[in-house]
JSON list of C-alpha atoms and ligand atoms in Angstrom, two decimals:
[
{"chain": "A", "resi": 1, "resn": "UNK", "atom": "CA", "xyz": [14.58, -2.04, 6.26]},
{"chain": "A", "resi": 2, "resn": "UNK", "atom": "CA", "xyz": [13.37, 1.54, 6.96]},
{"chain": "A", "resi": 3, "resn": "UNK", "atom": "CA", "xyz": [9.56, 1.10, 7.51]},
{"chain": "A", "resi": 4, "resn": "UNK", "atom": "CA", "xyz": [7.76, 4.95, 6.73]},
{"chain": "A", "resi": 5, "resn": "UNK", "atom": "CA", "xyz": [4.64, 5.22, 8.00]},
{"chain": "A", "resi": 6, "resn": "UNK", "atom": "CA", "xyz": [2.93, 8.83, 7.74]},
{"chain": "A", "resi": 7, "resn": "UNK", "atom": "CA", "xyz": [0.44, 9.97, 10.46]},
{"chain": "A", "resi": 8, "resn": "UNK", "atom": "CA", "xyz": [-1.58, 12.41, 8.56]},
{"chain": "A", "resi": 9, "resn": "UNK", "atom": "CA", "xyz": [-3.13, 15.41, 10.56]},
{"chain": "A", "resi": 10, "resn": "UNK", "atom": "CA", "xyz": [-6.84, 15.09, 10.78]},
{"chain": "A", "resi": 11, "resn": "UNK", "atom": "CA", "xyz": [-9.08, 17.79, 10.88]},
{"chain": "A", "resi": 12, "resn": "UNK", "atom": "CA", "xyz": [-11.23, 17.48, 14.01]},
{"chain": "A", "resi": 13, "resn": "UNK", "atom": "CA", "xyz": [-14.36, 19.82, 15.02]},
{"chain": "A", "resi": 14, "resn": "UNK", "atom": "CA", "xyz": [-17.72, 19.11, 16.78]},
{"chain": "A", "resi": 15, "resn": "UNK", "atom": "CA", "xyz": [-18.69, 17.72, 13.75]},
{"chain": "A", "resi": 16, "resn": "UNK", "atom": "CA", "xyz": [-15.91, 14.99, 13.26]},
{"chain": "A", "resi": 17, "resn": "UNK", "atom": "CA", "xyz": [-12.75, 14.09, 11.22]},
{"chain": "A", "resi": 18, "resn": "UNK", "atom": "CA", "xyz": [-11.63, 14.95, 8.11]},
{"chain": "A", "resi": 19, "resn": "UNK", "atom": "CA", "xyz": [-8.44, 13.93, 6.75]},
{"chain": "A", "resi": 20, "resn": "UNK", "atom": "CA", "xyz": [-7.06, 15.78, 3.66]},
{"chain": "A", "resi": 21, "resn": "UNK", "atom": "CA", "xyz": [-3.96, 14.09, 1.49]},
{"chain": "A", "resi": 22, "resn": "UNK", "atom": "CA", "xyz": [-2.42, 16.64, -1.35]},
{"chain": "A", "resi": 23, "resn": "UNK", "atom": "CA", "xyz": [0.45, 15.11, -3.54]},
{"chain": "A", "resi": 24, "resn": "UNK", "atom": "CA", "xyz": [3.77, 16.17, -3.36]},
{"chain": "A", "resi": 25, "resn": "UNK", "atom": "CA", "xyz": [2.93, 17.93, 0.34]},
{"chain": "A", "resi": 26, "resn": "UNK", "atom": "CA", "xyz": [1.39, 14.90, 2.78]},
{"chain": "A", "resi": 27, "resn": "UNK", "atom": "CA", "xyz": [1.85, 12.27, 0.05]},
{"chain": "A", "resi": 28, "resn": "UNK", "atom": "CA", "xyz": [5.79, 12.17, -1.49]},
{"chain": "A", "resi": 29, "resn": "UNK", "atom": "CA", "xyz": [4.65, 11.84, -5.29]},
{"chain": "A", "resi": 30, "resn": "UNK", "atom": "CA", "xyz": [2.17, 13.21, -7.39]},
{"chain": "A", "resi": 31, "resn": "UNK", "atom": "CA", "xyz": [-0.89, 11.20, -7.24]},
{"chain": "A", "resi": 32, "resn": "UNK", "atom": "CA", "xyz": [-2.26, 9.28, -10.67]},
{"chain": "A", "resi": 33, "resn": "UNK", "atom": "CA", "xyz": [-4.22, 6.70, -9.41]},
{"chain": "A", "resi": 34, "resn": "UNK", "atom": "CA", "xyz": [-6.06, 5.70, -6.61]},
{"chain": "A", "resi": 35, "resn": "UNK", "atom": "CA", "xyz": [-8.14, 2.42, -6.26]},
{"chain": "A", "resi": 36, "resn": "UNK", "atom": "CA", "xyz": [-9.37, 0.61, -3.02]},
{"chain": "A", "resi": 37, "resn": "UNK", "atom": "CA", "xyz": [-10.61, -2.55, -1.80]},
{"chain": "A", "resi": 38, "resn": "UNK", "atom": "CA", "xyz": [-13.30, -3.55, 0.23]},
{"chain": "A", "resi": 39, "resn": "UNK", "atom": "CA", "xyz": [-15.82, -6.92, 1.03]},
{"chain": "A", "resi": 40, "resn": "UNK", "atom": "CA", "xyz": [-12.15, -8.90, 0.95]},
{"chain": "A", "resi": 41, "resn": "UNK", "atom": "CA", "xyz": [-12.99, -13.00, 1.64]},
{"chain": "A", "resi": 42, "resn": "UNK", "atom": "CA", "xyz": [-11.50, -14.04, 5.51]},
{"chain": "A", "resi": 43, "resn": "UNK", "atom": "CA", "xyz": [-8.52, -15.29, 5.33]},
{"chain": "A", "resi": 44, "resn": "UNK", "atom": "CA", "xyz": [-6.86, -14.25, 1.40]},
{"chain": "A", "resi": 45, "resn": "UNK", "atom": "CA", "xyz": [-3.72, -12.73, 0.99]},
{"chain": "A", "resi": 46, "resn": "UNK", "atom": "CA", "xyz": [-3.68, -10.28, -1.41]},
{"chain": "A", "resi": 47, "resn": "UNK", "atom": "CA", "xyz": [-0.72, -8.74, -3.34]},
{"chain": "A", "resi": 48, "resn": "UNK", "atom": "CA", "xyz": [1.98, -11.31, -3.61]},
{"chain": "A", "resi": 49, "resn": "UNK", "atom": "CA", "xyz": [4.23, -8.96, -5.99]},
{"chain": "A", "resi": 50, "resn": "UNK", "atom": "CA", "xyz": [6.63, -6.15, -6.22]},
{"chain": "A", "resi": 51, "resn": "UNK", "atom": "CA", "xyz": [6.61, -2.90, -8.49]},
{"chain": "A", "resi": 52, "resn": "UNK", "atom": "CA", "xyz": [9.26, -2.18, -10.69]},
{"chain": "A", "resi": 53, "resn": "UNK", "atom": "CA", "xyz": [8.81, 1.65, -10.42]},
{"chain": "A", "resi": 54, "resn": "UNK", "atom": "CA", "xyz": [6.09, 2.15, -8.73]},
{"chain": "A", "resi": 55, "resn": "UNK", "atom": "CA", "xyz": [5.16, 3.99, -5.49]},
{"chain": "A", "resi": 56, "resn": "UNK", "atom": "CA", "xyz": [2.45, 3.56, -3.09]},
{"chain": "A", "resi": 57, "resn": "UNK", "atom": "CA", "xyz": [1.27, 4.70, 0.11]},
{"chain": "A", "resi": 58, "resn": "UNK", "atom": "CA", "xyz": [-1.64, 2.30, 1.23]},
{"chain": "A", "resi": 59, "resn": "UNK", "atom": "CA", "xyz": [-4.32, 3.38, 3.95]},
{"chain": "A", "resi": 60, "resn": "UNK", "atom": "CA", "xyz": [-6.90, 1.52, 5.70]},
{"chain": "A", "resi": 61, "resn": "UNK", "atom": "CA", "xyz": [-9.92, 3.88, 5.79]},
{"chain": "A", "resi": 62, "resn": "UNK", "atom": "CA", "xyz": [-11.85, 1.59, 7.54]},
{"chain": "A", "resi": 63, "resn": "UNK", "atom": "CA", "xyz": [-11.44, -1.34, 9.74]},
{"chain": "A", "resi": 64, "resn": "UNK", "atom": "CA", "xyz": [-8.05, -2.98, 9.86]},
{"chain": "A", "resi": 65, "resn": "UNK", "atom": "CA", "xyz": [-5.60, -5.27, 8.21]},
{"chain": "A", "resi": 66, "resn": "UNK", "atom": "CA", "xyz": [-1.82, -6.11, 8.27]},
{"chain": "A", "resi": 67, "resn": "UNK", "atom": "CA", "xyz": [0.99, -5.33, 5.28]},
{"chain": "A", "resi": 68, "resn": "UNK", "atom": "CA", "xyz": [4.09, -7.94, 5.10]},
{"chain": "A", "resi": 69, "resn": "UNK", "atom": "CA", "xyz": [6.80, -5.60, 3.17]},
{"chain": "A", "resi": 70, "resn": "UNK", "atom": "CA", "xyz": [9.52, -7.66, 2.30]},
{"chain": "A", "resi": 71, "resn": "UNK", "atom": "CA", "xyz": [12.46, -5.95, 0.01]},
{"chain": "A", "resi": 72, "resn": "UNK", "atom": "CA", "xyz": [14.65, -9.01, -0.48]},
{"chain": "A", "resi": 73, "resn": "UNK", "atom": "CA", "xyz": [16.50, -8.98, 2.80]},
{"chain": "A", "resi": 74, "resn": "UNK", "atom": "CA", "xyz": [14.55, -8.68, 5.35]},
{"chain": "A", "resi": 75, "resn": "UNK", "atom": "CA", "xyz": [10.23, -8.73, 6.19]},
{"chain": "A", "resi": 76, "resn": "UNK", "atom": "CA", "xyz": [8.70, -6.58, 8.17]},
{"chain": "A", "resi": 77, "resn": "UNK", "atom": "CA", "xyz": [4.73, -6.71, 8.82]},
{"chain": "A", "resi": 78, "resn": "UNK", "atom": "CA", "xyz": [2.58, -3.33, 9.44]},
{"chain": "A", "resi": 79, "resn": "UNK", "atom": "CA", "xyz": [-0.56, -3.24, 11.11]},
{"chain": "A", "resi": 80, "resn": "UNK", "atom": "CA", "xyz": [-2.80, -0.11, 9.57]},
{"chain": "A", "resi": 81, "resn": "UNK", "atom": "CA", "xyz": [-5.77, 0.61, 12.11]},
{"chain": "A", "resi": 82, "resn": "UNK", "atom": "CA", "xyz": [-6.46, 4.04, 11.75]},
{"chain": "A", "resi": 83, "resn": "UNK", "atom": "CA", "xyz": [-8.05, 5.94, 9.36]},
{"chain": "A", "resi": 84, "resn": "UNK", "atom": "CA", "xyz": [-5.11, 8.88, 9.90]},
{"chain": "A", "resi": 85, "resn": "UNK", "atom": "CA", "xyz": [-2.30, 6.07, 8.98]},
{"chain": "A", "resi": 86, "resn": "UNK", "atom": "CA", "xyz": [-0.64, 5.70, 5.54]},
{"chain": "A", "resi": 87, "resn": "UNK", "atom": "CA", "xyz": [2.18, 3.11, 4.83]},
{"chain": "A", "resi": 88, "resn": "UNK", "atom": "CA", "xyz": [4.56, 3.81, 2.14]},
{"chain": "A", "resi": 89, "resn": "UNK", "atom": "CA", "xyz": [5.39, 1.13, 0.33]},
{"chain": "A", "resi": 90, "resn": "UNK", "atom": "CA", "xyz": [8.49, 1.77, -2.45]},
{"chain": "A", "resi": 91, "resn": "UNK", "atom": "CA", "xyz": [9.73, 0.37, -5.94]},
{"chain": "A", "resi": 92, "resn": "UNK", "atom": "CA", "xyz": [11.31, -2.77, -5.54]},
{"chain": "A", "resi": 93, "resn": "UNK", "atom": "CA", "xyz": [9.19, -4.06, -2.35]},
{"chain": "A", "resi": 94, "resn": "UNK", "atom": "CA", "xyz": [7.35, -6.72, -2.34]},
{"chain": "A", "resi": 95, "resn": "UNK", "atom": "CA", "xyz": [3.95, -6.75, -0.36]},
{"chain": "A", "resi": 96, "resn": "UNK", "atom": "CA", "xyz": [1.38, -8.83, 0.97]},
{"chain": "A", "resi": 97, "resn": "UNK", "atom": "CA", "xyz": [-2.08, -7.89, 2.48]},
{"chain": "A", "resi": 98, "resn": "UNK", "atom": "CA", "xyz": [-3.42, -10.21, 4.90]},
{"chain": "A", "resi": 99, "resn": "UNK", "atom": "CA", "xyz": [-6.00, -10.38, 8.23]},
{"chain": "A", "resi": 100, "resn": "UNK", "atom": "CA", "xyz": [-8.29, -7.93, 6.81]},
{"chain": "A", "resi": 101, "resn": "UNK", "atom": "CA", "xyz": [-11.27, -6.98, 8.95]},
{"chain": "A", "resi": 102, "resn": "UNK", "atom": "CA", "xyz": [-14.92, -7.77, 7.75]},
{"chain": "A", "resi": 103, "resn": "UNK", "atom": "CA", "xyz": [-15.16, -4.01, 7.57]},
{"chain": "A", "resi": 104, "resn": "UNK", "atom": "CA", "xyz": [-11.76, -3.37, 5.77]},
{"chain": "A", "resi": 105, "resn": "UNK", "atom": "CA", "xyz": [-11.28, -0.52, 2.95]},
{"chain": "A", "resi": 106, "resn": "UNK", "atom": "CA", "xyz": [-7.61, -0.50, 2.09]},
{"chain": "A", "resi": 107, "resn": "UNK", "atom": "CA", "xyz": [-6.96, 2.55, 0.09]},
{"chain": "A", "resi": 108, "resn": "UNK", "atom": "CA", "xyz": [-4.28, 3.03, -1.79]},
{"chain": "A", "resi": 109, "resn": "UNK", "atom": "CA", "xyz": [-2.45, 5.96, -3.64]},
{"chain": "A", "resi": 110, "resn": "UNK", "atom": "CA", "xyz": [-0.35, 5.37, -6.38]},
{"chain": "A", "resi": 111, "resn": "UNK", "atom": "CA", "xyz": [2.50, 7.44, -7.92]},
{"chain": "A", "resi": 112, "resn": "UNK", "atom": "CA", "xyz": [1.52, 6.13, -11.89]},
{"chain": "A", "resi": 113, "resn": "UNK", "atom": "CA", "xyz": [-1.38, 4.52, -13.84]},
{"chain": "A", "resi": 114, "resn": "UNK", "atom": "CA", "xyz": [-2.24, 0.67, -14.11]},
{"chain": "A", "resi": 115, "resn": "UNK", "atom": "CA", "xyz": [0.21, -1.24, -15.87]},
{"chain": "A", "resi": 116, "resn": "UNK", "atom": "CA", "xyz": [0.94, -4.98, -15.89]},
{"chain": "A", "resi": 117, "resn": "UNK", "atom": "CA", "xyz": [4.32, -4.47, -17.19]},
{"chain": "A", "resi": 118, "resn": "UNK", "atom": "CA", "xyz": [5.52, -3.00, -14.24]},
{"chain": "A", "resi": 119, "resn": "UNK", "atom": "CA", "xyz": [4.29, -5.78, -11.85]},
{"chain": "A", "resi": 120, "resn": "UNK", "atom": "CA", "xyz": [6.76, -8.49, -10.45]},
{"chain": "A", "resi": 121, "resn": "UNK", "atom": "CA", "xyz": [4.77, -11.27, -9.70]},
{"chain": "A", "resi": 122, "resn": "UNK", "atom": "CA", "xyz": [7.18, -14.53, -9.57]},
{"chain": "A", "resi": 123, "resn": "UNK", "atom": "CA", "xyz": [8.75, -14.30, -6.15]},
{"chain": "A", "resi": 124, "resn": "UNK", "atom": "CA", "xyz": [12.02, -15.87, -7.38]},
{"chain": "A", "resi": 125, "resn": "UNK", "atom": "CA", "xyz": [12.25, -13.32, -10.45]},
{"chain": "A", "resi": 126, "resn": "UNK", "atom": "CA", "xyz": [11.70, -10.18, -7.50]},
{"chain": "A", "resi": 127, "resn": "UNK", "atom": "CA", "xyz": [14.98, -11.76, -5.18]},
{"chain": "A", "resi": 128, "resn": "UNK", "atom": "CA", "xyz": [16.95, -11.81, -8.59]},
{"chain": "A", "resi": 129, "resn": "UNK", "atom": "CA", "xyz": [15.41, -8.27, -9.64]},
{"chain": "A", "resi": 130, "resn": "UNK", "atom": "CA", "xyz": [16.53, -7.04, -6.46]},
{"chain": "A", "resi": 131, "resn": "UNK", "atom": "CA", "xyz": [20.08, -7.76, -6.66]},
{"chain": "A", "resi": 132, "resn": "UNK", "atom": "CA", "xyz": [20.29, -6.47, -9.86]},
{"chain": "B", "resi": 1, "resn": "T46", "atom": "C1", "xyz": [-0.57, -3.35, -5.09]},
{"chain": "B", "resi": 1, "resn": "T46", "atom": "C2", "xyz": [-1.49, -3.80, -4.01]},
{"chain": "B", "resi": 1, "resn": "T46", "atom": "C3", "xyz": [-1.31, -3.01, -2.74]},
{"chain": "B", "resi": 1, "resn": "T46", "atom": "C4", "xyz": [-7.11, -2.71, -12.45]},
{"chain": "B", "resi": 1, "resn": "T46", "atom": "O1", "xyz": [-7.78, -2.92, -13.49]},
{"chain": "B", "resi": 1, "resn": "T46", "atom": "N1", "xyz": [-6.62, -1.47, -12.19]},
{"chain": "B", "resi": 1, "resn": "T46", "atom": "C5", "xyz": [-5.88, -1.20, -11.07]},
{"chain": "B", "resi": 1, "resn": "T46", "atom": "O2", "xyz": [-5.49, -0.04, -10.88]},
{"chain": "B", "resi": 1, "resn": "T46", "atom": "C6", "xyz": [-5.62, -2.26, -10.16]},
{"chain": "B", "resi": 1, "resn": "T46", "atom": "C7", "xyz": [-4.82, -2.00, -8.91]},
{"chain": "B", "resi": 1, "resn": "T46", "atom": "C8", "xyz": [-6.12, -3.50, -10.44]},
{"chain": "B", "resi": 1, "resn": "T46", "atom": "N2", "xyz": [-6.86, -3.72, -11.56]},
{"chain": "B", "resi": 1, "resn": "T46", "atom": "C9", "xyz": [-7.39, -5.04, -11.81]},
{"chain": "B", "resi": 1, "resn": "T46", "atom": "C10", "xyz": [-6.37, -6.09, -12.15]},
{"chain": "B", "resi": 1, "resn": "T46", "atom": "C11", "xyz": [-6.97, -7.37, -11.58]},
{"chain": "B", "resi": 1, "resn": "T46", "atom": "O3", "xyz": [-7.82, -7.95, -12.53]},
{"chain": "B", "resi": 1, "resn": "T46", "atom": "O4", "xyz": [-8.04, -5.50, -10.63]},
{"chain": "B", "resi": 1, "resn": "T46", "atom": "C12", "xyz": [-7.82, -6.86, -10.41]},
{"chain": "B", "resi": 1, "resn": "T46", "atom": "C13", "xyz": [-7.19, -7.14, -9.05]},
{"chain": "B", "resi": 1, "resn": "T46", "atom": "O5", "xyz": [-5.84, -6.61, -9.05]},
{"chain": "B", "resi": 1, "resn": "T46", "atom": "P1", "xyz": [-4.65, -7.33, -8.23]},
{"chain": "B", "resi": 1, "resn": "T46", "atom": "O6", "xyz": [-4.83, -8.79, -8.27]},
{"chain": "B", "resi": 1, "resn": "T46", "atom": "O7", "xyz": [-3.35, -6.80, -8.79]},
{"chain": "B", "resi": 1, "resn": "T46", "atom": "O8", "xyz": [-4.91, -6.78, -6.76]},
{"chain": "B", "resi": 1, "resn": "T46", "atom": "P2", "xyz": [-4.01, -6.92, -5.43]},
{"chain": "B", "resi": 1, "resn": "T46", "atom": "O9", "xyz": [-4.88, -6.57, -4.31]},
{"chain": "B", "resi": 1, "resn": "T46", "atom": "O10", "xyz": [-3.33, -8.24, -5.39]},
{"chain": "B", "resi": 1, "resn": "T46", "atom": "O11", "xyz": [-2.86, -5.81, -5.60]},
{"chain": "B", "resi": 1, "resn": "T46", "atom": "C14", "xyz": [-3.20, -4.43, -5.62]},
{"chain": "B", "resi": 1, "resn": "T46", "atom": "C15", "xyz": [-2.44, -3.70, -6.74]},
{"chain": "B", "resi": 1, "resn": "T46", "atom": "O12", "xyz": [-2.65, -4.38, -7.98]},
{"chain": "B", "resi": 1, "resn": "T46", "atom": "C16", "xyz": [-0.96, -3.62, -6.50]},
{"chain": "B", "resi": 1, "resn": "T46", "atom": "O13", "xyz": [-0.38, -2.68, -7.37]},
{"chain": "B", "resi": 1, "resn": "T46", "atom": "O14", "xyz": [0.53, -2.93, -4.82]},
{"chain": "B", "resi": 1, "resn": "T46", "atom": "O15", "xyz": [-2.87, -3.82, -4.38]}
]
């Protein structure tokens, strides 16, 4: 499993950073939706599911926490630490968010709008999906 994990160019002065993300330039879709999470209870997973069609690239904006991608075959896990750092996470992958910092904000990016339909959420009914 390729794991593609952007480092985004911040934009550093006296002042700070700044970090900038423009679809289809630093971010490989155009952007519909973007939601984040935040005050996430010690020790949960989240996630636990795959997308049908939809892409993501997750960053942690703040604090820290770890991705398990998992696309059938083979599991990788991802830290994200930095602010700067944004994990792309395909169609077809299923993902888990775990060890999240008190001070975690996962942000994520998404490549289309909310929709149940296209959520696998039966880990069986992903491997089968998968070899399809
Ligand atoms: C994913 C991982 C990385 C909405 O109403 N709109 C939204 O855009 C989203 C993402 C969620 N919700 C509602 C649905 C649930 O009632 O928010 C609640 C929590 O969603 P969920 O349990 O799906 O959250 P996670 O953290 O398990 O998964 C989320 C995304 O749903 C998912 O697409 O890839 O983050």
């Amino acid at each position: 499993m390729q794991v593609i994990k952007y480092v985004f160019q911040p934009h550093g002065d006296e002042r700070g950073q700044l970090v900038a993300l423009e679809e289809d330039k630093d971010i490989p879709f155009a952007i519909k939706r973007v939601y984040y999470m935040y005050d996430t209870v010690e020790g949960v997973v989240r996630g636990k599911h795959a997308h049908k069609s939809l892409e993501q690239i997750l960053v942690c904006i703040h604090g820290s926490c770890k991705i398990l991608l998992d696309d059938g075959k083979e599991k990788k896990i991802v830290p994200l630490e930095k602010p700067y750092e944004g994990l792309y996470v395909a169609n077809n992958m299923w993902r888990e968010m775990f060890d999240f910092s008190d001070d975690a904000v996962l942000m994520v990016l998404a490549s289309d709008f909310y929709n149940e339909e296209d959520y696998i959420r039966d880990y069986n009914a992903f491997l089968s999906y998968t070899k399809v």
